[in-house]
Backbone as CSV, one residue per row, in Angstrom:
resi,resn,N_x,N_y,N_z,CA_x,CA_y,CA_z,C_x,C_y,C_z
1,MET,-2.101,-3.720,30.878,-0.747,-3.343,30.494,-0.394,-3.869,29.094
2,ILE,-0.812,-5.110,28.806,-0.513,-5.705,27.499,-1.245,-4.948,26.397
3,LYS,-2.484,-4.531,26.651,-3.226,-3.767,25.645,-2.556,-2.424,25.371
4,LEU,-1.993,-1.808,26.409,-1.287,-0.539,26.237,-0.041,-0.741,25.381
5,LEU,0.719,-1.800,25.647,1.915,-2.090,24.849,1.541,-2.399,23.399
6,TYR,0.471,-3.135,23.192,-0.011,-3.443,21.848,-0.389,-2.154,21.115
7,PHE,-1.092,-1.266,21.808,-1.479,0.015,21.221,-0.238,0.851,20.891
8,LEU,0.723,0.923,21.802,1.942,1.702,21.565,2.756,1.140,20.402
9,LYS,2.826,-0.201,20.323,3.550,-0.839,19.209,2.906,-0.480,17.878
10,ASN,1.599,-0.597,17.798,0.891,-0.280,16.551,0.975,1.204,16.218
11,THR,0.926,2.059,17.221,1.053,3.499,16.992,2.443,3.830,16.467
12,LEU,3.461,3.206,17.023,4.839,3.436,16.570,5.016,2.960,15.125
13,ILE,4.538,1.769,14.804,4.648,1.247,13.436,3.897,2.144,12.466
14,PHE,2.680,2.530,12.818,1.885,3.423,11.977,2.622,4.739,11.735
15,SER,3.166,5.320,12.786,3.851,6.614,12.676,5.102,6.531,11.812
16,VAL,5.922,5.521,12.031,7.164,5.377,11.263,6.850,5.155,9.783
17,LEU,5.900,4.274,9.504,5.528,4.020,8.104,4.943,5.258,7.438
18,THR,4.190,6.043,8.176,3.609,7.267,7.618,4.695,8.309,7.360
19,ILE,5.614,8.468,8.273,6.693,9.445,8.105,7.582,9.064,6.923
20,LEU,7.891,7.773,6.777,8.811,7.346,5.727,8.165,7.225,4.347
21,THR,6.870,6.901,4.301,6.250,6.602,3.003,4.943,7.345,2.743
22,GLN,4.475,8.112,3.650,3.208,8.845,3.625,1.987,7.944,3.681
23,VAL,1.965,6.841,2.972,0.777,5.981,2.936,0.981,4.657,3.663
24,GLY,2.172,4.388,4.125,2.462,3.105,4.770,1.634,2.847,6.012
25,GLY,1.348,3.884,6.787,0.530,3.715,7.987,-0.884,3.285,7.649
26,ILE,-1.458,3.887,6.624,-2.813,3.516,6.190,-2.821,2.076,5.675
27,ILE,-1.808,1.729,4.890,-1.713,0.361,4.367,-1.560,-0.625,5.524
28,TYR,-0.796,-0.234,6.546,-0.629,-1.074,7.735,-1.988,-1.331,8.402
29,LEU,-2.800,-0.284,8.531,-4.130,-0.451,9.133,-5.037,-1.321,8.263
30,LEU,-4.943,-1.159,6.945,-5.744,-1.988,6.044,-5.337,-3.460,6.115
31,HIS,-4.069,-3.698,6.462,-3.553,-5.072,6.544,-3.885,-5.744,7.880
32,LYS,-4.300,-4.993,8.887,-4.551,-5.556,10.216,-5.533,-6.740,10.200
33,PRO,-6.653,-6.706,9.476,-7.537,-7.888,9.468,-6.831,-9.144,8.934
34,ILE,-6.000,-8.981,7.910,-5.228,-10.122,7.388,-4.262,-10.609,8.453
35,SER,-3.652,-9.676,9.135,-2.703,-10.004,10.200,-3.374,-10.791,11.323
36,TRP,-4.591,-10.400,11.687,-5.313,-11.106,12.744,-5.647,-12.536,12.325
37,ILE,-6.018,-12.722,11.073,-6.303,-14.074,10.564,-5.051,-14.937,10.617
38,LEU,-3.931,-14.376,10.173,-2.672,-15.135,10.185,-2.213,-15.434,11.605
39,GLU,-2.462,-14.518,12.515,-2.072,-14.708,13.909,-2.782,-15.919,14.523
40,LYS,-4.026,-16.150,14.136,-4.788,-17.287,14.653,-4.322,-18.606,14.045
41,ARG,-3.762,-18.526,12.832,-3.355,-19.738,12.118,-2.030,-20.308,12.582
42,TYR,-1.131,-19.450,13.060,0.218,-19.884,13.421,0.433,-19.742,14.916
43,THR,0.838,-20.841,15.543,1.073,-20.815,16.984,2.527,-20.495,17.311
44,ASN,3.442,-20.895,16.443,4.854,-20.603,16.663,5.084,-19.100,16.497
45,VAL,5.700,-18.470,17.500,5.893,-17.018,17.510,6.733,-16.555,16.317
46,PHE,7.811,-17.272,16.012,8.684,-16.879,14.906,7.985,-17.049,13.555
47,ALA,7.293,-18.157,13.387,6.562,-18.386,12.143,5.492,-17.314,11.968
48,ARG,4.777,-17.012,13.035,3.734,-15.988,12.980,4.324,-14.637,12.570
49,PHE,5.455,-14.261,13.177,6.095,-12.982,12.856,6.496,-12.927,11.381
50,PHE,7.171,-13.967,10.895,7.663,-13.949,9.515,6.529,-14.020,8.495
51,VAL,5.509,-14.792,8.775,4.377,-14.872,7.851,3.644,-13.533,7.794
52,LYS,3.431,-12.929,8.961,2.764,-11.624,8.981,3.617,-10.556,8.293
53,ALA,4.920,-10.560,8.524,5.810,-9.580,7.894,5.847,-9.770,6.381
54,PHE,5.945,-11.016,5.935,5.968,-11.305,4.500,4.637,-10.919,3.865
55,SER,3.547,-11.233,4.544,2.213,-10.887,4.048,2.078,-9.371,3.916
56,PHE,2.549,-8.632,4.918,2.475,-7.180,4.848,3.337,-6.639,3.712
57,ALA,4.529,-7.183,3.539,5.427,-6.722,2.474,4.772,-6.896,1.100
58,ILE,4.143,-8.044,0.876,3.455,-8.285,-0.393,2.267,-7.333,-0.545
59,PHE,1.456,-7.229,0.488,0.278,-6.357,0.484,0.681,-4.911,0.208
60,TYR,1.701,-4.435,0.918,2.192,-3.065,0.751,2.710,-2.842,-0.668
61,SER,3.501,-3.778,-1.175,4.078,-3.639,-2.514,3.000,-3.580,-3.593
62,VAL,2.031,-4.455,-3.491,0.956,-4.483,-4.489,0.180,-3.169,-4.476
63,ILE,-0.179,-2.691,-3.302,-0.927,-1.432,-3.223,-0.067,-0.263,-3.703
64,SER,1.204,-0.226,-3.295,2.080,0.890,-3.679,2.354,0.941,-5.170
65,LEU,2.437,-0.203,-5.801,2.791,-0.226,-7.218,1.590,-0.246,-8.161
66,THR,0.396,-0.525,-7.641,-0.770,-0.595,-8.521,-1.857,0.423,-8.184
67,ILE,-2.231,0.542,-6.937,-3.366,1.387,-6.562,-2.954,2.835,-6.305
68,ILE,-1.876,3.053,-5.575,-1.446,4.415,-5.237,-1.202,5.257,-6.492
69,PRO,-0.519,4.738,-7.542,-0.334,5.578,-8.737,-1.649,6.031,-9.375
70,ILE,-2.660,5.201,-9.317,-3.955,5.550,-9.920,-4.665,6.625,-9.105
71,ILE,-4.673,6.472,-7.778,-5.407,7.458,-6.975,-4.604,8.737,-6.747
72,ALA,-3.327,8.742,-7.110,-2.520,9.968,-6.995,-2.766,10.910,-8.169
73,ILE,-3.185,10.399,-9.301,-3.364,11.226,-10.496,-4.336,12.388,-10.262
74,PRO,-5.508,12.173,-9.670,-6.411,13.314,-9.443,-5.833,14.388,-8.513
75,THR,-4.845,14.043,-7.706,-4.227,15.025,-6.818,-3.137,15.824,-7.530
76,GLY,-2.885,15.500,-8.808,-1.910,16.253,-9.588,-0.510,15.684,-9.579
77,ARG,-0.346,14.503,-9.025,0.982,13.895,-8.980,0.981,12.600,-9.781
78,VAL,2.100,12.366,-10.460,2.265,11.153,-11.244,3.600,10.519,-10.872
79,PRO,3.698,9.199,-10.979,4.965,8.555,-10.618,6.003,8.690,-11.730
80,MET,7.239,8.788,-11.318,8.343,8.685,-12.264,8.459,7.207,-12.628
81,PRO,9.077,6.879,-13.766,9.133,5.469,-14.175,9.993,4.622,-13.237
82,LEU,9.624,3.346,-13.137,10.390,2.401,-12.332,11.578,1.854,-13.107
83,PHE,11.452,1.827,-14.433,12.507,1.274,-15.281,12.775,2.227,-16.432
84,SER,13.995,2.226,-16.900,14.391,3.062,-18.024,13.933,2.408,-19.329
85,SER,13.579,3.248,-20.304,13.226,2.754,-21.629,13.751,3.756,-22.655
86,ASP,13.608,3.438,-23.924,14.070,4.355,-24.965,13.306,5.678,-24.927
87,SER,12.019,5.614,-24.632,11.224,6.834,-24.606,11.347,7.587,-23.281
88,LYS,11.742,6.871,-22.231,11.896,7.479,-20.896,13.225,7.013,-20.300
89,PRO,14.337,7.609,-20.756,15.656,7.135,-20.309,16.047,7.657,-18.926
90,ILE,15.223,7.372,-17.944,15.494,7.741,-16.561,14.926,6.643,-15.678
91,LYS,15.612,6.359,-14.591,15.130,5.330,-13.672,15.577,5.690,-12.262
92,PRO,14.973,5.059,-11.250,15.396,5.354,-9.885,16.769,4.745,-9.596
93,ARG,17.489,5.361,-8.707,18.787,4.824,-8.276,18.583,3.462,-7.622
94,THR,17.492,3.339,-6.870,17.132,2.082,-6.223,15.614,1.925,-6.241
95,ILE,15.156,0.710,-6.321,13.718,0.423,-6.333,13.064,0.833,-5.009
96,LEU,13.855,0.965,-3.950,13.307,1.384,-2.655,12.679,2.781,-2.732
97,THR,13.198,3.619,-3.610,12.605,4.942,-3.806,11.140,4.786,-4.216
98,CYS,10.878,3.871,-5.109,9.503,3.655,-5.587,8.662,2.933,-4.546
99,LEU,9.234,1.963,-3.872,8.476,1.240,-2.854,8.113,2.137,-1.673
100,ALA,8.925,3.153,-1.429,8.624,4.102,-0.352,7.752,5.257,-0.848
101,ASN,7.283,5.166,-2.070,6.408,6.184,-2.666,7.043,7.572,-2.648
102,ARG,8.337,7.626,-2.915,9.074,8.882,-2.926,9.421,9.281,-4.361
103,HIS,8.632,8.867,-5.324,8.933,9.095,-6.736,7.791,9.787,-7.496
104,TYR,7.046,10.627,-6.815,5.913,11.313,-7.432,6.250,12.780,-7.707
105,VAL,5.839,13.250,-8.875,6.046,14.642,-9.271,4.800,15.132,-9.995
106,LYS,4.742,16.428,-10.225,3.662,16.974,-11.049,3.906,16.574,-12.497
107,LEU,2.831,16.466,-13.258,2.920,16.033,-14.650,3.826,16.943,-15.474
108,SER,3.755,18.237,-15.244,4.593,19.178,-16.014,6.079,18.927,-15.760
109,LEU,6.453,18.629,-14.525,7.854,18.330,-14.222,8.278,17.023,-14.888
110,ARG,7.414,16.010,-14.834,7.757,14.737,-15.458,7.959,14.890,-16.968
111,LYS,7.096,15.654,-17.618,7.249,15.879,-19.059,8.571,16.577,-19.363
112,GLU,8.922,17.567,-18.574,10.173,18.302,-18.784,11.383,17.398,-18.535
113,VAL,11.314,16.572,-17.516,12.409,15.632,-17.238,12.560,14.645,-18.392
114,PHE,11.459,14.151,-18.926,11.536,13.240,-20.072,12.169,13.920,-21.282
115,ARG,11.817,15.179,-21.507,12.396,15.914,-22.628,13.912,16.070,-22.447
116,ILE,14.319,16.447,-21.256,15.749,16.651,-20.981,16.514,15.334,-21.055
117,THR,15.937,14.267,-20.515,16.642,12.977,-20.545,16.737,12.427,-21.959
118,GLN,15.765,12.754,-22.811,15.861,12.368,-24.226,17.047,13.071,-24.883
119,GLU,17.235,14.343,-24.573,18.388,15.075,-25.095,19.692,14.472,-24.580
120,MET,19.714,14.138,-23.306,20.909,13.519,-22.714,21.199,12.186,-23.403
121,LYS,20.159,11.424,-23.660,20.318,10.115,-24.297,20.883,10.259,-25.713
122,SER,20.475,11.309,-26.420,21.001,11.495,-27.768,22.480,11.893,-27.749
123,GLN,22.897,12.618,-26.717,24.306,13.018,-26.607,25.171,11.936,-25.979
124,TYR,24.614,11.211,-25.013,25.352,10.174,-24.290,24.535,8.879,-24.300
125,PRO,24.540,8.155,-25.419,23.630,7.010,-25.573,23.893,5.845,-24.614
126,ASP,25.078,5.746,-24.057,25.382,4.625,-23.167,25.032,4.898,-21.710
127,ASN,24.621,6.102,-21.391,24.343,6.466,-20.000,22.854,6.598,-19.738
128,GLU,22.484,6.379,-18.499,21.112,6.574,-18.059,21.104,7.632,-16.972
129,VAL,20.048,8.402,-16.929,19.878,9.371,-15.860,19.210,8.642,-14.692
130,LEU,19.755,8.849,-13.505,19.204,8.232,-12.300,18.577,9.311,-11.429
131,TYR,17.392,9.026,-10.912,16.804,9.967,-9.958,16.840,9.363,-8.570
132,LEU,16.841,10.254,-7.581,16.886,9.838,-6.183,15.512,10.070,-5.561
133,ASP,15.332,11.131,-4.826,14.041,11.415,-4.210,13.273,12.460,-5.000
134,ALA,11.956,12.321,-4.999,11.090,13.326,-5.618,10.129,13.820,-4.534
135,ASN,8.905,13.308,-4.526,7.888,13.728,-3.565,6.966,12.556,-3.252
136,PHE,6.145,12.730,-2.225,5.122,11.750,-1.902,3.925,11.940,-2.838
137,PRO,3.030,10.950,-2.912,1.915,11.044,-3.862,0.794,12.003,-3.479
138,PHE,0.640,12.331,-2.205,-0.508,13.126,-1.773,-0.080,14.268,-0.855
139,ILE,-0.950,15.211,-0.672,-0.894,16.282,0.333,0.302,17.220,0.162
140,ASN,0.054,18.398,-0.379,1.076,19.437,-0.401,1.401,19.842,1.036
141,GLY,2.669,20.083,1.298,3.097,20.476,2.626,3.557,19.323,3.494
142,PHE,3.355,18.081,3.051,3.814,16.908,3.805,5.290,16.697,3.465
143,PRO,6.200,16.946,4.418,7.634,16.914,4.089,8.159,15.508,3.832
144,LEU,9.083,15.437,2.917,9.756,14.195,2.569,11.127,14.235,3.257
145,LEU,11.227,13.592,4.400,12.489,13.646,5.152,13.593,12.953,4.377
146,PRO,14.793,13.450,4.331,15.314,14.656,4.978,15.162,15.908,4.121
147,HIS,14.419,15.836,3.037,14.261,16.970,2.116,12.992,17.743,2.467
148,LEU,13.093,18.697,3.341,11.909,19.421,3.783,11.277,20.247,2.670
149,SER,12.040,20.587,1.635,11.475,21.366,0.530,10.723,20.495,-0.471
150,HIS,10.854,19.189,-0.399,10.172,18.272,-1.323,8.755,18.018,-0.807
151,ASP,7.902,19.006,-0.910,6.560,18.855,-0.345,5.449,19.318,-1.277
152,ASP,5.783,19.556,-2.576,4.771,20.108,-3.459,4.734,19.477,-4.851
153,GLY,5.512,18.439,-5.074,5.512,17.774,-6.379,6.364,18.458,-7.422
154,GLU,7.119,19.476,-7.020,7.894,20.250,-7.978,9.407,20.071,-7.828
155,LYS,9.832,19.061,-7.088,11.259,18.829,-6.907,11.606,17.377,-7.239
156,LEU,12.796,17.210,-7.809,13.296,15.887,-8.154,14.809,15.919,-8.039
157,ASP,15.371,15.054,-7.225,16.825,14.968,-7.092,17.362,14.018,-8.150
158,LEU,18.367,14.470,-8.865,19.024,13.648,-9.874,20.422,13.297,-9.401
159,ALA,20.881,12.114,-9.766,22.228,11.688,-9.415,23.223,12.338,-10.383
160,PHE,24.380,12.675,-9.871,25.442,13.204,-10.722,25.964,12.107,-11.638
161,PHE,26.568,12.516,-12.737,27.262,11.576,-13.610,28.693,11.453,-13.112
162,TYR,29.224,10.243,-13.138,30.579,9.997,-12.678,31.407,9.364,-13.772
163,LYS,32.724,9.563,-13.645,33.665,8.910,-14.543,34.533,7.974,-13.718
164,ASN,34.892,6.850,-14.335,35.812,5.914,-13.708,37.148,6.630,-13.534
165,ALA,37.742,6.529,-12.346,38.970,7.268,-12.045,40.137,6.838,-12.922
166,THR,40.181,5.577,-13.335,41.318,5.108,-14.123,41.070,5.191,-15.622
167,THR,39.886,4.800,-16.071,39.622,4.774,-17.516,39.000,6.067,-18.033
168,LYS,38.510,6.911,-17.141,37.846,8.175,-17.497,36.558,7.956,-18.297
169,GLU,36.023,6.725,-18.261,34.766,6.401,-18.929,33.613,6.734,-17.973
170,ALA,32.505,7.171,-18.527,31.311,7.423,-17.721,30.756,6.099,-17.210
171,VAL,30.262,6.117,-15.982,29.689,4.914,-15.377,28.221,5.151,-15.047
172,ASN,27.425,4.098,-15.124,25.993,4.172,-14.823,25.740,3.768,-13.378
173,SER,26.279,4.516,-12.454,26.023,4.229,-11.047,26.216,5.514,-10.264
174,SER,25.877,5.427,-9.015,25.987,6.566,-8.127,26.393,6.070,-6.758
175,PRO,27.210,6.814,-6.022,27.591,6.376,-4.688,26.484,6.555,-3.652
176,SER,25.386,7.171,-4.038,24.295,7.395,-3.096,23.682,6.067,-2.657
177,TRP,23.286,5.965,-1.419,22.664,4.744,-0.903,21.164,4.727,-1.159
178,CYS,20.588,5.862,-1.535,19.131,5.884,-1.745,18.776,6.111,-3.195
């Protein structure tokens, strides 16, 4: 019975991570040997849970930010920038978009977005363009929930520009949670 519960727990974690990030389930499986080593080292249940969770978070972040962008290039997808710069005045609304690997587009779309954001920057130098969801790094047809049409590297959600209600000045934020 315990082995069945262990299998169901791992299947659920794998499935949720795969649905939300496309590669999280694979990264979870790659982390299992590290998890087993840590499990033997810590006898306290709470310490074991937090050490394993922290270890996975670091492992996942490193792979998502360093390895996934490199192996996504041959599939025709490239990441949008994590930070805004003078040459690329666009950034994610939240870093979670990048950590969930939801910031990949085709190279042609990224070039066009950079061109448009450069024009925006010249007209509105104090504002930055914020992007929300784009696509996953691999596999055409893999839906990006809740955006079922974001499955081919050719879509990118941009945040609207807002003005402060009292001062009528443009603000660099968005009410979106993602």
